XYZ file of C-alpha atoms in Angstrom:
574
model
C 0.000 0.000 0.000
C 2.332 2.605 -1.033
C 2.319 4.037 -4.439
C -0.665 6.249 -4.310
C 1.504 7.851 -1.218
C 5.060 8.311 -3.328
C 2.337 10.202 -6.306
C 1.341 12.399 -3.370
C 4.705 12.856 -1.463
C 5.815 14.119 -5.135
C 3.132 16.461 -5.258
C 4.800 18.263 -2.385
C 8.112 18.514 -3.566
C 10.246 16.300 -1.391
C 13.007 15.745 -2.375
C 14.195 12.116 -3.403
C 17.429 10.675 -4.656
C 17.939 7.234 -6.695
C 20.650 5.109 -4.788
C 23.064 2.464 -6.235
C 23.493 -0.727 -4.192
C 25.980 -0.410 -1.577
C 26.809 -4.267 0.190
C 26.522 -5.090 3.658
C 28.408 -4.059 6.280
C 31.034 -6.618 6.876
C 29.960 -7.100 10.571
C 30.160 -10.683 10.713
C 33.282 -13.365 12.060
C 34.033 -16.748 12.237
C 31.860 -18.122 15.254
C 34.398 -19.636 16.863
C 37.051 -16.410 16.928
C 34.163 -14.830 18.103
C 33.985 -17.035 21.290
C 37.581 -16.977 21.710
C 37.203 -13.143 22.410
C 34.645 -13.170 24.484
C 36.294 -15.757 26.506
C 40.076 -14.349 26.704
C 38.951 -10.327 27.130
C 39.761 -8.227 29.520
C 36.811 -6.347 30.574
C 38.013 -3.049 29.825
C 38.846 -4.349 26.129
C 36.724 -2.947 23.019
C 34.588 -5.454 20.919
C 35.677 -6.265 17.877
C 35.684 -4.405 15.090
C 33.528 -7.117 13.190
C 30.914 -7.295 15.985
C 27.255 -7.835 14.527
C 25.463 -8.414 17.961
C 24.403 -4.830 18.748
C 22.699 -4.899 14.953
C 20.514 -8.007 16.026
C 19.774 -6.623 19.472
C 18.993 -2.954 17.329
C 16.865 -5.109 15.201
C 15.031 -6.659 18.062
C 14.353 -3.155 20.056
C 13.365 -1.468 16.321
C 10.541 -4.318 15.159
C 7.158 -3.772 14.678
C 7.838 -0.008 15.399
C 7.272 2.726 12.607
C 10.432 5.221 13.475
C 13.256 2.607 13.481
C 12.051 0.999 10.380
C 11.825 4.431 9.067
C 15.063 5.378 9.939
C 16.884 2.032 9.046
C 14.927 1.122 6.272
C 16.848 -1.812 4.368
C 15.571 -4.834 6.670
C 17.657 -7.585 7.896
C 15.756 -9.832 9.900
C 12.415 -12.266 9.642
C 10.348 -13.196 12.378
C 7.714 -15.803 12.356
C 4.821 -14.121 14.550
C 1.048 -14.046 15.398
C -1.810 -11.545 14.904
C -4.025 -11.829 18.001
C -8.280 -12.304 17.495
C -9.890 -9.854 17.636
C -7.622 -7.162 15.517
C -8.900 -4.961 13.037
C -7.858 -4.893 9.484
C -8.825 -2.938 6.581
C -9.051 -2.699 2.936
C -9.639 -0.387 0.425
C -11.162 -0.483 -3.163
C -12.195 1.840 -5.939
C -16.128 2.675 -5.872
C -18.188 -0.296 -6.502
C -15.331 -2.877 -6.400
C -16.213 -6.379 -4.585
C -14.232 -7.546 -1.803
C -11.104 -9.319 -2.188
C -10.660 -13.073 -2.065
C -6.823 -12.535 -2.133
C -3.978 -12.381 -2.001
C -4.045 -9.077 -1.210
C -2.791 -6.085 1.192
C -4.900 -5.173 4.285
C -3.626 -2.192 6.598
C -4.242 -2.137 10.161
C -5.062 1.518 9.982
C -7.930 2.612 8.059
C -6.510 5.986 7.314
C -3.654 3.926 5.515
C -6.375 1.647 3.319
C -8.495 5.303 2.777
C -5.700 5.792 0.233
C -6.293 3.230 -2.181
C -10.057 4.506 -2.290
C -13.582 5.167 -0.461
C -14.908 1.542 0.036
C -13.550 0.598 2.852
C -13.926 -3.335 3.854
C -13.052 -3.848 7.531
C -11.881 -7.396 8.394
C -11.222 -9.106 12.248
C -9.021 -12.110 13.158
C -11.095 -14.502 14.192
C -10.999 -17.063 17.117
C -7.242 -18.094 16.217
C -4.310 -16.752 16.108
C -3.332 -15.288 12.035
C -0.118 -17.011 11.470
C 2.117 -14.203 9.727
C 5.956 -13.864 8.843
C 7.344 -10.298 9.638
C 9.858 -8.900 7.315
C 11.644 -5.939 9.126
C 12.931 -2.252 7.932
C 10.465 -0.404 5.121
C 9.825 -3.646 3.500
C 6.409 -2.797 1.972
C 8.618 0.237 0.173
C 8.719 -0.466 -3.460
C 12.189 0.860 -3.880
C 15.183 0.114 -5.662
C 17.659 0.898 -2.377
C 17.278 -2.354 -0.397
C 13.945 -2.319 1.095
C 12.910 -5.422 -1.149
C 15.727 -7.177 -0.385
C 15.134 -9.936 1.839
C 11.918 -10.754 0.167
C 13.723 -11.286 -3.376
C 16.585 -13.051 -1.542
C 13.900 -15.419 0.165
C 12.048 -15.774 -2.673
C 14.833 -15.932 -5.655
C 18.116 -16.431 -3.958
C 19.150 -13.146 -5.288
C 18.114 -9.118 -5.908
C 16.181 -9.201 -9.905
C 16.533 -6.766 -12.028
C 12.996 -4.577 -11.481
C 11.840 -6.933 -8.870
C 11.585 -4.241 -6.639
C 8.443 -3.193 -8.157
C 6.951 -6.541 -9.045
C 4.690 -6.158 -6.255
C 1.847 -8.756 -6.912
C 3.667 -11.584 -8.479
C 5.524 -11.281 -4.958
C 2.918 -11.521 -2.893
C 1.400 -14.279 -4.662
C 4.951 -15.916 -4.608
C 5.462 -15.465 -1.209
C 1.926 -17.462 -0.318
C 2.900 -19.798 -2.123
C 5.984 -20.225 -0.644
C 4.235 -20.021 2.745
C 1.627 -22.128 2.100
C 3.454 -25.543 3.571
C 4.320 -23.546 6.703
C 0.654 -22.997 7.225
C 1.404 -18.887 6.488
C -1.640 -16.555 6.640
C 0.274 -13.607 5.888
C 3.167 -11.333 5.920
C 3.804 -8.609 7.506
C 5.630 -5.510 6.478
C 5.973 -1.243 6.933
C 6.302 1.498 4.254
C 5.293 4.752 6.064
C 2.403 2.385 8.206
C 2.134 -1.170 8.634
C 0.311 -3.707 6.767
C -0.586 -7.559 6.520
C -0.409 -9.444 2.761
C -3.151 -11.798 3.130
C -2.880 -15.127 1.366
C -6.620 -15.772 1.572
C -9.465 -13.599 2.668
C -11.901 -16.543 3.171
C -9.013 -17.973 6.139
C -8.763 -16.693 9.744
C -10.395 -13.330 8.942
C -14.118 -12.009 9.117
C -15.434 -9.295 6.926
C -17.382 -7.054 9.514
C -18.205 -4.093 7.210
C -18.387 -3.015 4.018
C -18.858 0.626 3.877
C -18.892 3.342 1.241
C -17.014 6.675 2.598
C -16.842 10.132 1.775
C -14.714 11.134 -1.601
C -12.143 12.845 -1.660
C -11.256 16.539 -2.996
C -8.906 16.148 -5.394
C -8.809 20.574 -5.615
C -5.025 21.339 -6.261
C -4.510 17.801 -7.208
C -1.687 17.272 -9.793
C -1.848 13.660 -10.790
C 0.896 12.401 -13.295
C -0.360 13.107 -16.707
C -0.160 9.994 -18.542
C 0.020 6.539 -16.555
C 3.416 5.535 -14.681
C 4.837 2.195 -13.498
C 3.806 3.183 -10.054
C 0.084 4.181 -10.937
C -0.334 1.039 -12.969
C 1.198 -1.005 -10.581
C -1.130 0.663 -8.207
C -4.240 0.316 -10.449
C -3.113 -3.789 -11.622
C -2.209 -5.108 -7.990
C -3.748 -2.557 -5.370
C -7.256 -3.203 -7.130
C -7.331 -7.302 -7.248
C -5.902 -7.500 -10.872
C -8.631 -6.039 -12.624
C -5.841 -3.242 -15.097
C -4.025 -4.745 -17.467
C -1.040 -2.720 -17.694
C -2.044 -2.204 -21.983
C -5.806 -1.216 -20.387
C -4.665 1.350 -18.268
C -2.400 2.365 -20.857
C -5.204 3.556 -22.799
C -6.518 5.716 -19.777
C -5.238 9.243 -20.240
C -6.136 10.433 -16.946
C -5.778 7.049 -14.664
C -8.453 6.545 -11.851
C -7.684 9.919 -10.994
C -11.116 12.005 -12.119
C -13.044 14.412 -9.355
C -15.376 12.563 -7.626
C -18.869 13.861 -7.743
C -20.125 15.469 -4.363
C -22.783 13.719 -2.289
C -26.196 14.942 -2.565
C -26.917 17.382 0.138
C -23.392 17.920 1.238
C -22.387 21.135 2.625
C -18.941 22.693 2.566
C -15.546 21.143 1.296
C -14.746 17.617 1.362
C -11.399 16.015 2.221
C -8.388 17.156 -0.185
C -6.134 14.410 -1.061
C -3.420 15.686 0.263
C -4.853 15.451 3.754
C -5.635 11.760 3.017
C -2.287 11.191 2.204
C -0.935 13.563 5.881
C -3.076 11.124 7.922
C -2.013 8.066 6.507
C 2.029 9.409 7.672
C 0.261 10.781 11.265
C -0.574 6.942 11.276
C 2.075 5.470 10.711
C 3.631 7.808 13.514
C 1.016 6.408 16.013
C 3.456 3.373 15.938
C 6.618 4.777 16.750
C 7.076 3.681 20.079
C 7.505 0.210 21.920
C 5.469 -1.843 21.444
C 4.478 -0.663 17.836
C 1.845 -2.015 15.992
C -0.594 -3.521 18.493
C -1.961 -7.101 18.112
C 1.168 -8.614 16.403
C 3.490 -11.019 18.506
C 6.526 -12.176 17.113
C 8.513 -15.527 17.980
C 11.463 -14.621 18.572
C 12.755 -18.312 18.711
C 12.586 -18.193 15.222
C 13.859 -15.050 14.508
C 16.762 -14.900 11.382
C 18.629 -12.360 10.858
C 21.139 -11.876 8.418
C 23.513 -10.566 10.753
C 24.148 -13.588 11.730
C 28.246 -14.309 11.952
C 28.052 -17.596 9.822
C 27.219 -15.763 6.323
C 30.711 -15.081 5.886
C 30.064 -13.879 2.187
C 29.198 -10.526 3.638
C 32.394 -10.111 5.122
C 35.400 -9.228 3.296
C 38.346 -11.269 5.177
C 41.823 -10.886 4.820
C 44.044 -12.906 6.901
C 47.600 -11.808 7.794
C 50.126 -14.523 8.225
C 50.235 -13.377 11.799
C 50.093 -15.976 14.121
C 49.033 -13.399 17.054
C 45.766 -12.489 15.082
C 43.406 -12.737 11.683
C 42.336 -9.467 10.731
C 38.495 -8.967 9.273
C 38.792 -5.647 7.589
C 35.132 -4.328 7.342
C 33.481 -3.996 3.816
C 31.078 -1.342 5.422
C 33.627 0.789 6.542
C 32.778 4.461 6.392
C 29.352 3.513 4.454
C 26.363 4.802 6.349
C 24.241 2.458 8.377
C 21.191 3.729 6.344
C 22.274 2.492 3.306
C 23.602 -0.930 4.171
C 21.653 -3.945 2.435
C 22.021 -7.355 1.653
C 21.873 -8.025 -1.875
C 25.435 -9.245 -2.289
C 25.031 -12.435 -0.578
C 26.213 -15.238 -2.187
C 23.313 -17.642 -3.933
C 25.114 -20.491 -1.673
C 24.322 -18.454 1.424
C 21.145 -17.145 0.238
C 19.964 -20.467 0.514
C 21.352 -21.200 3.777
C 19.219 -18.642 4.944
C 16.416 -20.028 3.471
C 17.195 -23.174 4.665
C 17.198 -22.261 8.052
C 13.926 -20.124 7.910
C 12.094 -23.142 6.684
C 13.576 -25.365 9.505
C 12.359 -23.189 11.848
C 9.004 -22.936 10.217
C 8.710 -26.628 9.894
C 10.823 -28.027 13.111
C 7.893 -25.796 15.059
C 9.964 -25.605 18.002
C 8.363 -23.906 21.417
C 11.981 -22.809 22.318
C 12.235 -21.397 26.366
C 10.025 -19.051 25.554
C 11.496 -16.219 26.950
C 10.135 -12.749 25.783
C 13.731 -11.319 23.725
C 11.638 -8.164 22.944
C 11.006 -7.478 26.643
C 14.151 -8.433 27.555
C 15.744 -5.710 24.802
C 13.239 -2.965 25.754
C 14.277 -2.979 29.768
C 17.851 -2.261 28.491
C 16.687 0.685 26.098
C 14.850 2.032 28.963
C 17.075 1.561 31.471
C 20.066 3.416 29.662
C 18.918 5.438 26.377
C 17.634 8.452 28.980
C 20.368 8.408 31.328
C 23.301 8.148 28.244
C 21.455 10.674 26.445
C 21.782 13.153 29.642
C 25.477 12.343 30.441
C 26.360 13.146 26.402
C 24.692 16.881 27.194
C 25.827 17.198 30.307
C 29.463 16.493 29.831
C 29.466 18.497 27.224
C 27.551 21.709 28.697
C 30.250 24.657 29.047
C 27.750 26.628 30.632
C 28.775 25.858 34.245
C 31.834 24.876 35.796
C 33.578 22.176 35.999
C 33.458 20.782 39.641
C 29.534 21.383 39.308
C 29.655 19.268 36.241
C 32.130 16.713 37.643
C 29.975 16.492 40.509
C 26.818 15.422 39.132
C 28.771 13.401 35.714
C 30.042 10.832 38.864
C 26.372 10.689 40.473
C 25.128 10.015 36.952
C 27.330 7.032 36.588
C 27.604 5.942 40.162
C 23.318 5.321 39.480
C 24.464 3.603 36.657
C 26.676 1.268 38.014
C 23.979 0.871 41.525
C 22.578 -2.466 40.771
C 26.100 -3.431 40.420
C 28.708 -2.121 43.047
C 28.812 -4.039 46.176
C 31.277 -2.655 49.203
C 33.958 -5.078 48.302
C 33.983 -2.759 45.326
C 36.377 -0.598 46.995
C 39.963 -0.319 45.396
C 43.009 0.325 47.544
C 44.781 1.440 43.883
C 41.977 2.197 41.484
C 43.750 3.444 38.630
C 46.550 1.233 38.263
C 44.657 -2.490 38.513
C 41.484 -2.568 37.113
C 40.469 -6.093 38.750
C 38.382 -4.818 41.071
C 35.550 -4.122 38.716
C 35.867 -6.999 37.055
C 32.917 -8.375 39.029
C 31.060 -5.211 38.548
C 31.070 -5.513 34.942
C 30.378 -8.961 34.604
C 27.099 -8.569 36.453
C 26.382 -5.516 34.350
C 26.863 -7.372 31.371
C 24.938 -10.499 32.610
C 22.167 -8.948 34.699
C 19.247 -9.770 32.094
C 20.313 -13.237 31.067
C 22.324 -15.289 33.535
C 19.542 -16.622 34.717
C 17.637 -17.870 31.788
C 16.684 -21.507 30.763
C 19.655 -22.157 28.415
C 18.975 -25.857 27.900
C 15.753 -25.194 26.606
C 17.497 -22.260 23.913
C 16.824 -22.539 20.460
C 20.222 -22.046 18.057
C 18.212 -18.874 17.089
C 17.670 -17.757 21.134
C 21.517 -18.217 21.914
C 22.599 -15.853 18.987
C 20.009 -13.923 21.030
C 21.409 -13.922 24.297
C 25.240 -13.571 23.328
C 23.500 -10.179 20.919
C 22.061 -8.879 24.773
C 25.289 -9.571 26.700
C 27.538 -8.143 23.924
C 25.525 -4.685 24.320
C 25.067 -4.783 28.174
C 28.828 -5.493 28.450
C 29.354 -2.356 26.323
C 27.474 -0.491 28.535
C 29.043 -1.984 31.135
C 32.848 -1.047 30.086
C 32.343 1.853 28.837
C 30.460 3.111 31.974
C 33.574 1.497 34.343
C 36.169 3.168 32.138
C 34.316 6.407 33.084
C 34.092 5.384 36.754
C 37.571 4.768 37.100
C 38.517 8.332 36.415
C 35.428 9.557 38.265
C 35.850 7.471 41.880
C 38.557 10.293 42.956
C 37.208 13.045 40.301
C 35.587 15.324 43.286
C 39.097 15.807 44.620
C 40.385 17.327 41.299
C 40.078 21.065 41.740
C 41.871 22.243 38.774
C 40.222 23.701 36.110
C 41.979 22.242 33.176
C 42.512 18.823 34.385
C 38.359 18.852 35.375
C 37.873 19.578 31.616
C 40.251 17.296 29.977
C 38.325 14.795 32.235
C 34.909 15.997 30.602
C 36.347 15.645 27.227
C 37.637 12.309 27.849
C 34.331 11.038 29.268
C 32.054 12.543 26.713
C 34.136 10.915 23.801
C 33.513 7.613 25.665
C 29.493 7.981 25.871
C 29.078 9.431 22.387
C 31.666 6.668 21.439
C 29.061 4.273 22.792
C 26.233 6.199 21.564
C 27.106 6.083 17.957
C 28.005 1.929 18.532
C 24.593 1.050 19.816
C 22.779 3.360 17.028
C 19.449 3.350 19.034
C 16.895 5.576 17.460
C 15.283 7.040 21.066
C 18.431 9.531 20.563
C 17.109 10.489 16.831
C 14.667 13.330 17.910
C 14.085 16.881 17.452
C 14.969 19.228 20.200
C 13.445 20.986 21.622
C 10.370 18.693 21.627
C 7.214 19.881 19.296
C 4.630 21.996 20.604
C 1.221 22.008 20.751
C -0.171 21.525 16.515
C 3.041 19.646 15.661
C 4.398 16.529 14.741
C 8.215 15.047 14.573
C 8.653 12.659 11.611
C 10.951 11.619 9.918
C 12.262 12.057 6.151
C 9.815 9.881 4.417
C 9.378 6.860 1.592
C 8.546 7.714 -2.313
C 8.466 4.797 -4.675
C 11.613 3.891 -6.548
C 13.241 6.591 -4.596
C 14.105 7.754 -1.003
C 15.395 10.485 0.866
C 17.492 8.957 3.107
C 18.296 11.340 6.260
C 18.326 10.724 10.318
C 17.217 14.333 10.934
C 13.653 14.507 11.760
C 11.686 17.425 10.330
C 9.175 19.307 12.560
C 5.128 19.313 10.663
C 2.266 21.029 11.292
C -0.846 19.799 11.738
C -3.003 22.963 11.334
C -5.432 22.526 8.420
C -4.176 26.483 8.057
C -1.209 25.597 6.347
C -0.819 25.420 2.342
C -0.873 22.064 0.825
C 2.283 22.362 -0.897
C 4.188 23.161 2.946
C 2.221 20.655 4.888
C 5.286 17.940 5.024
C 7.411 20.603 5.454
C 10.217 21.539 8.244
C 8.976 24.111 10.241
C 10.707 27.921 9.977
C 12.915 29.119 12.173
C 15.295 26.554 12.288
C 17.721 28.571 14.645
C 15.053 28.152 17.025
C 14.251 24.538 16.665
C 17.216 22.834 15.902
C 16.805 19.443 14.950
C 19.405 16.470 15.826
């Protein structure tokens, strides 16, 4: 559900720039020189320069939420999951279409499904569970960037030439493919989440079938003759029925002014408000725990930054018998852009391969909820990280004032962790003394979990959790050291080379983790605004991490409503 959107997002003039393919980040490592260094580290040593487990845990805190996926938009994970009875989904037709039988695309927003026109057929899950797969990132984004690529991997093995647009041979490939698995649907996210359903006479109810309000389409500026996006809209997004050589013939496309109700009074809807709502929407989703009624298994879950695909690493070993070196393919290549189209077909089917034997092995696995598990970290350190990185870096006050309340910062970091044997007679010069301090840090949330009852998915899990809590962990003790005696330190230079140091650590960390509860405009939006994101046009993006500032005032112009708010000296945006 996404094309009528990128016609619309045109309309207003956002920008949008092609992309070539850029490969993966080379984040992976052999498995087992990965557990030699997490077994022969000293605490206060830096992970690896290959280290992938603070993508997979990123991956886990970001799914099923509209603002990571927006951000980070190439996916890298699937996730066998569950919509719960009782949801609500919706899908919409052209005027006096009949309801689908399917496959087709269902949005559990009905300002998303208003889009794709005014008869709007509302659908609930019905006494069972809807067996879904969830494919992360922008996935439902019909763009030629990497937002498609798991699903052509899956389905082909490799990234087609065009396939990122062959949007309903896909999903009827991918229930096919899912049919043996007993696979209901798939879900994905372009600027709101939807469900591809396989078959609309299976697990869902049609509840209503109702015929809304037009639309204005005043100021309107439709594409004058038809485009791959508005036929693929008109052929897929309405069951099938436009050939693309029909619609060919149709110089104006589906796109004529509707004809005002009898007896209505003052203006109707314009489209571009449609299309505002439909992003507000989206937005509604932003935060844990995203789009409501979906669990995901994450027993099951496969991601492709897994260590053992080893084609997405470029390796080159020096004939150094202290070390091998992995020299990352990424390097210097922005996170936003990374993608995984230049997998090998040999481990593109690996993949596959294991995806199936976790759909068919069906197993229960500890059941231990990952996704709560990630969140409590998030929310236990994004906020308090966050305040150090300003704080430390505030030149506003002085520095003993600073100092002061920099060590109380961490010290409440480090709480649940310091015991009083964590006293040092020589703090600076042996580190041992934290080493139990760390290690509980870094195995606070998992030590105690059923690891006999793991799945091989759950324990790539589990070492993903400990590799960012030890992180945290180190890079809050290398502060601490510095900061046990730091009250004593009266002069004014040595307090701020101090600072300095321990602001380079947390942004250091910062920038490692990635999390997107640190991608925000500040100051906050007042009242009649919105923060979003750069957002999705087909075949295109605008790829950016700064979020823009919208109104929401029906006063504004159409052509300014997606628009960054003025003043920008006086809303700065990070």
């Amino acid at each position: 559900m996404r094309i009528l959107f990128a016609i619309w997002i045109l309309s207003v003039a956002l920008a949008a720039k092609s992309q070539s393919q850029a490969p993966l980040r080379a984040t992976g490592s052999i498995a087992l020189l990965q557990g030699q260094d997490k077994a022969t580290r000293e605490w206060s040593s830096p992970p690896p320069s290959y280290e992938t487990g603070q993508w997979i845990f990123h991956s886990i805190s970001g799914h099923l939420r509209h603002w990571p996926n927006i951000l980070y938009r190439n996916g890298h994970s699937i996730v066998p999951g569950t919509i719960a009875p009782g949801i609500l989904l919706y899908h919409g037709r052209p005027e006096s279409s009949n309801p689908p039988l399917g496959p087709e695309w269902v949005s559990f927003d009905p300002e998303h499904s208003y889009l794709f026109g005014r008869s709007l057929y509302t659908y609930v899950v019905r006494d069972e569970p809807l067996k879904v797969l969830y494919f992360d990132g922008s996935s439902a984004s019909n763009m030629k960037t990497g937002t498609i690529d798991t699903q052509e991997i899956l389905l082909h093995g490799e990234i087609r030439e065009g396939g990122w647009i062959d949007e309903y041979n896909r999903v009827k490939e991918l229930c096919k493919w899912g049919k043996e698995f007993g696979i209901q649907g798939f879900v994905r996210m372009e600027f709101d989440y939807e469900v591809m359903i396989c078959d609309f006479q299976q697990g869902i109810h049609l509840v209503s079938s109702l015929d809304l309000l037009p639309v204005s389409r005043e100021n309107w500026d439709p594409p004058k003759k038809p485009t791959a996006e508005s036929v693929l809209l008109r052929g897929s997004r309405s069951g099938g029925n436009c050939s693309r050589s029909k619609c060919d013939e149709e110089s104006g496309g589906p796109w004529q002014e509707p004809p005002t109700p009898h007896g209505w009074k003052g203006t109707l809807r314009p489209m571009v408000s449609v299309g505002f709502e439909a992003i507000q929407a989206g937005n509604w989703h932003n935060s844990a725990p995203g789009v409501n009624g979906v669990t995901l298994d994450y027993a099951g879950m496969v991601s492709f930054f897994d260590p053992k695909y080893t084609s997405l690493v470029r390796m080159v070993s020096f004939f150094d018998p202290k070390y091998t070196s992995l020299v990352r393919a990424r390097e210097g290549v922005d996170r936003k852009r990374w993608r995984v189209g230049n997998i090998t077909k040999e481990e593109a089917g690996l993949f596959t391969s294991e995806l199936q034997d976790v759909l068919a092995k069906k197993e229960k696995g500890s059941r231990v909820r990952w996704d709560a598990i990630v969140r409590s970290v998030v929310e236990r350190h994004a906020e308090r990280l966050e305040f150090l990185s300003d704080w430390l870096g505030d030149d506003s006050k002085n520095g003993t004032y600073i100092i002061k309340h920099a060590r109380r910062a961490v010290l409440t970091m480090l709480s649940p962790y310091l015991t009083v044997t964590s006293i040092p007679s020589d703090h600076k010069t042996n580190t041992i003394w934290l080493n139990p301090t760390i290690h509980s840090c870094s195995t606070a949330f998992t030590a105690h979990l059923p690891v006999n009852q793991f799945t091989p998915q759950e324990h790539r899990l589990k070492d993903a959790v400990e590799i960012v809590t030890r992180e945290i962990g180190r890079t809050i003790g290398l502060i601490w050291i510095d900061a046990f005696d730091s009250e004593d330190v009266q002069d004014e230079q040595e307090q701020r080379r101090l600072l300095t140091k321990w602001k380079g650590h947390v942004d250091g960390l910062m920038d490692w983790l990635g999390w997107t509860e640190w991608v925000k405009c500040k100051p906050a939006c007042n009242r009649y605004e919105m923060c979003s994101l750069p957002s999705v046009a087909a075949g295109s993006v605008r790829f950016g991490s700064v979020p823009e500032l919208v109104l929401l005032t029906e006063k504004v112009g159409l052509r300014s409503r997606f628009q960054t708010k003025p003043e920008p000296n006086h809303h700065k945006p990070v």
